[in-house]
Coordinates of C-alpha atoms in Angstrom, one line a residue:
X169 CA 79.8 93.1 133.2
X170 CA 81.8 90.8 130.6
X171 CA 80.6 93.5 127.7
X172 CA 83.7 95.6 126.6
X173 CA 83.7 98.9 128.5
X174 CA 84.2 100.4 124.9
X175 CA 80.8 98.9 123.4
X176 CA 79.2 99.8 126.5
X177 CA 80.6 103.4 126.1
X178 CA 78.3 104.1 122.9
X179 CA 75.2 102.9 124.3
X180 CA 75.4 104.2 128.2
X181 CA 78.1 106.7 128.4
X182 CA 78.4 107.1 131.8
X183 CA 78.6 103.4 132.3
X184 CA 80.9 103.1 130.1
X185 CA 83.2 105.4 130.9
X186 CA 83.1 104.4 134.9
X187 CA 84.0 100.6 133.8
X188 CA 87.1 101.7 131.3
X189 CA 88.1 103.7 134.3
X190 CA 88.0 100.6 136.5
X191 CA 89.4 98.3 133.4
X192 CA 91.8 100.2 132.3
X193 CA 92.9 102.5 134.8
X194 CA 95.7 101.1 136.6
X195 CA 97.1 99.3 133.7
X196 CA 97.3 103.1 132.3
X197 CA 98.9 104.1 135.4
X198 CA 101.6 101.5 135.2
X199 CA 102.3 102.0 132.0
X200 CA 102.5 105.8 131.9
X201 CA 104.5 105.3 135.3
X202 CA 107.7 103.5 133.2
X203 CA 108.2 107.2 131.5
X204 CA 107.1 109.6 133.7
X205 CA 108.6 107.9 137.0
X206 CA 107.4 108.6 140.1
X207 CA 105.6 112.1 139.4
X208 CA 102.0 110.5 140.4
X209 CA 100.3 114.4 139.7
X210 CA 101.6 114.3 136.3
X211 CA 100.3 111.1 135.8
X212 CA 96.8 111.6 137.1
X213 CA 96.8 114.6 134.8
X214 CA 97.6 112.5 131.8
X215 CA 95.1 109.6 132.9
X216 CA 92.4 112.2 133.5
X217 CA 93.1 114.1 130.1
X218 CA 93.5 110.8 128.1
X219 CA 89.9 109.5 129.1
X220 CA 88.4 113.2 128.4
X221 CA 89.8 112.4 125.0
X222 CA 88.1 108.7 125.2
X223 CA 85.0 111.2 125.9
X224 CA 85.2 113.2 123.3
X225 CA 86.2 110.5 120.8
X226 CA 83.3 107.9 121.9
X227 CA 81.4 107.8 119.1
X228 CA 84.5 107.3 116.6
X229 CA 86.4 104.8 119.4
X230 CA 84.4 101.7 118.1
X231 CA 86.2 102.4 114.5
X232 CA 89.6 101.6 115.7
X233 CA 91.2 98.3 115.3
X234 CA 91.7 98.5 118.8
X235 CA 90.6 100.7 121.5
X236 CA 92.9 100.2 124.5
X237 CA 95.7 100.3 122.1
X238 CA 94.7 103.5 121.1
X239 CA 93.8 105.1 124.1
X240 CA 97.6 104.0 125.3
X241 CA 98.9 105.7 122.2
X242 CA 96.4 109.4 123.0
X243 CA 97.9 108.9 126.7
X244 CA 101.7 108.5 125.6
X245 CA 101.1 111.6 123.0
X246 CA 99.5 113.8 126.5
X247 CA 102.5 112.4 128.6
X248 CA 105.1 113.9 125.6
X249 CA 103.3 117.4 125.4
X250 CA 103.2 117.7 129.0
X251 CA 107.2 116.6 129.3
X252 CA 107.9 119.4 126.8
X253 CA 105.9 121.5 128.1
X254 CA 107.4 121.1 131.4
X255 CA 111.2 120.7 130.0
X256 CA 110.9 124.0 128.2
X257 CA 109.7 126.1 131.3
X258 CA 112.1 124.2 134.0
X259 CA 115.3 126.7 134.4
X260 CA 118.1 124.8 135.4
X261 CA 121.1 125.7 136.9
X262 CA 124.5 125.0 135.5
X263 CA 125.2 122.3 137.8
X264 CA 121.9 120.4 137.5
X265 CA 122.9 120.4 133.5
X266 CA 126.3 119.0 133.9
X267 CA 124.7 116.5 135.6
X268 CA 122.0 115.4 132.8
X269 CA 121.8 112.4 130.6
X270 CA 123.6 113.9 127.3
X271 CA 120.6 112.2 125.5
X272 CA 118.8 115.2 123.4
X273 CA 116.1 113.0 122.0
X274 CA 114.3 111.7 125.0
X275 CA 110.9 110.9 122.8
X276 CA 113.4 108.2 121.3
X277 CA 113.3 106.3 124.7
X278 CA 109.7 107.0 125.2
X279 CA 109.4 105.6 121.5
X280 CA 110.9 102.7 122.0
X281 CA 109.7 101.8 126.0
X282 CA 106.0 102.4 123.6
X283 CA 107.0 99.7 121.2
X284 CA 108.1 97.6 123.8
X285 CA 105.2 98.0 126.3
X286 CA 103.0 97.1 122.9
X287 CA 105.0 94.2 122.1
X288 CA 104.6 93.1 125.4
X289 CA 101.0 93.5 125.6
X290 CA 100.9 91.1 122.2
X291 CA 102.7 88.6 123.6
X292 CA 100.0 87.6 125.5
X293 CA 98.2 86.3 122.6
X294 CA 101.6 83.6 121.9
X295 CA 101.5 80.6 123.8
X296 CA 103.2 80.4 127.0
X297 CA 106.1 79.0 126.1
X298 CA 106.7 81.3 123.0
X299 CA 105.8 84.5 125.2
X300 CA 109.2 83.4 127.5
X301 CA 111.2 82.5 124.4
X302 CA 110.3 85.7 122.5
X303 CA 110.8 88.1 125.5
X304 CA 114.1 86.8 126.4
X305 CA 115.6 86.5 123.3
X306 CA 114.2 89.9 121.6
X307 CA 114.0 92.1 124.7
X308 CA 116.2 91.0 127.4
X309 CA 119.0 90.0 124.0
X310 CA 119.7 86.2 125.5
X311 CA 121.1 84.4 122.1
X312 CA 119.9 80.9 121.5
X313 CA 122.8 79.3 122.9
X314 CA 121.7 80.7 126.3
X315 CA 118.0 80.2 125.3
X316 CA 119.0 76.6 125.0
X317 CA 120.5 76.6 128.7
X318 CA 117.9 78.9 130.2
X319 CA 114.9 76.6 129.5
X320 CA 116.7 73.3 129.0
X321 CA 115.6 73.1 125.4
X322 CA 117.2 71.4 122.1
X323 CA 118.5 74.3 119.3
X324 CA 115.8 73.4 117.2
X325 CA 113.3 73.5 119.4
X326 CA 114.2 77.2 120.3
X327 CA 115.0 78.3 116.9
X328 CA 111.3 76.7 116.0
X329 CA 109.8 78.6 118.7
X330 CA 111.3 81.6 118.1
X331 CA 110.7 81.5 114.3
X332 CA 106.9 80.9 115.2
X333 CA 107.0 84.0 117.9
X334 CA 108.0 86.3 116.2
X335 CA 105.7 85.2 112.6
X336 CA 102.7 85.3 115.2
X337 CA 104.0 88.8 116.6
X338 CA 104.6 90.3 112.5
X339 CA 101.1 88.8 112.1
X340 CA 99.5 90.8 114.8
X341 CA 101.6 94.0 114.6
X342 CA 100.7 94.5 111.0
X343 CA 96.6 93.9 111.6
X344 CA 97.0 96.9 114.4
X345 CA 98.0 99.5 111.3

């Protein structure tokens, strides 16, 4: 059971597939839950189309630097399709559009919550204590002055630790291309 569900996938398919489902599932469903809110059958449908595409794609999947990363990225591309699918047959009336977000580019908030929820997800690899310095200072924008106050640490200490962060994080962002 401590094989990775993708390996597994190539070799017993069924298998496979039943313990990414189990892996990755909920993680999928969280994730896809931050954009698509609370519409759980749109979800399910992009959960169940995004492992028909793990399916179809199992003998390539192995080739990619890595998997779960990928299958986040086919799931967020499903979720986008679906959203203008669904945007361009939803007729509105006028007072549901004067009350809209005046944002035209919604894919740009879906772009970025992507890059975040990834950045996130390669913070785990940083020590503990460069995970909580990186994540308040680049995503919820503390400067080092609170930094400093926050987690009762000298400047240096927090400008070492975020200078290592965020090397570590380059590092690992540029072996996913």
């Amino acid at each position: 059971m401590d094989e990775e569900p993708f390996k597994i996938l190539l070799r017993e398919p069924v298998r496979g597939m039943e313990l990414i489902m189990a892996k990755h599932g909920a993680l999928l469903k969280n994730w896809l839950r931050k954009f698509l809110k609370n519409d759980d059958e749109l979800i399910q449908d992009v959960i169940s189309e995004t492992f028909m595409e793990v399916w179809i794609a199992r003998d390539e999947i192995l080739k990619k630097d890595n998997p779960s990363i990928w299958m986040m990225v086919i799931a967020k591309n499903i979720a986008l399709k679906k959203l203008k699918y669904n945007k361009k047959r939803k007729k509105a009336s006028i007072k549901e559009i004067k009350n809209m977000p005046s944002s035209d580019m919604p894919h740009k908030d879906l772009h970025y919550r992507e890059i975040k929820d990834i950045i996130l997800l390669k913070a785990q690899e940083l020590t503990p204590r460069e995970r909580e310095i990186l994540i308040a200072s680049k995503i919820d924008e503390m400067d080092n002055k609170e930094l400093e106050e926050t987690f009762g640490l000298q400047p240096q200490r927090v400008r070492n630790l975020l200078s290592s962060a965020v090397a570590k994080m380059r590092k690992m962002l540029k072996e996913m291309r």
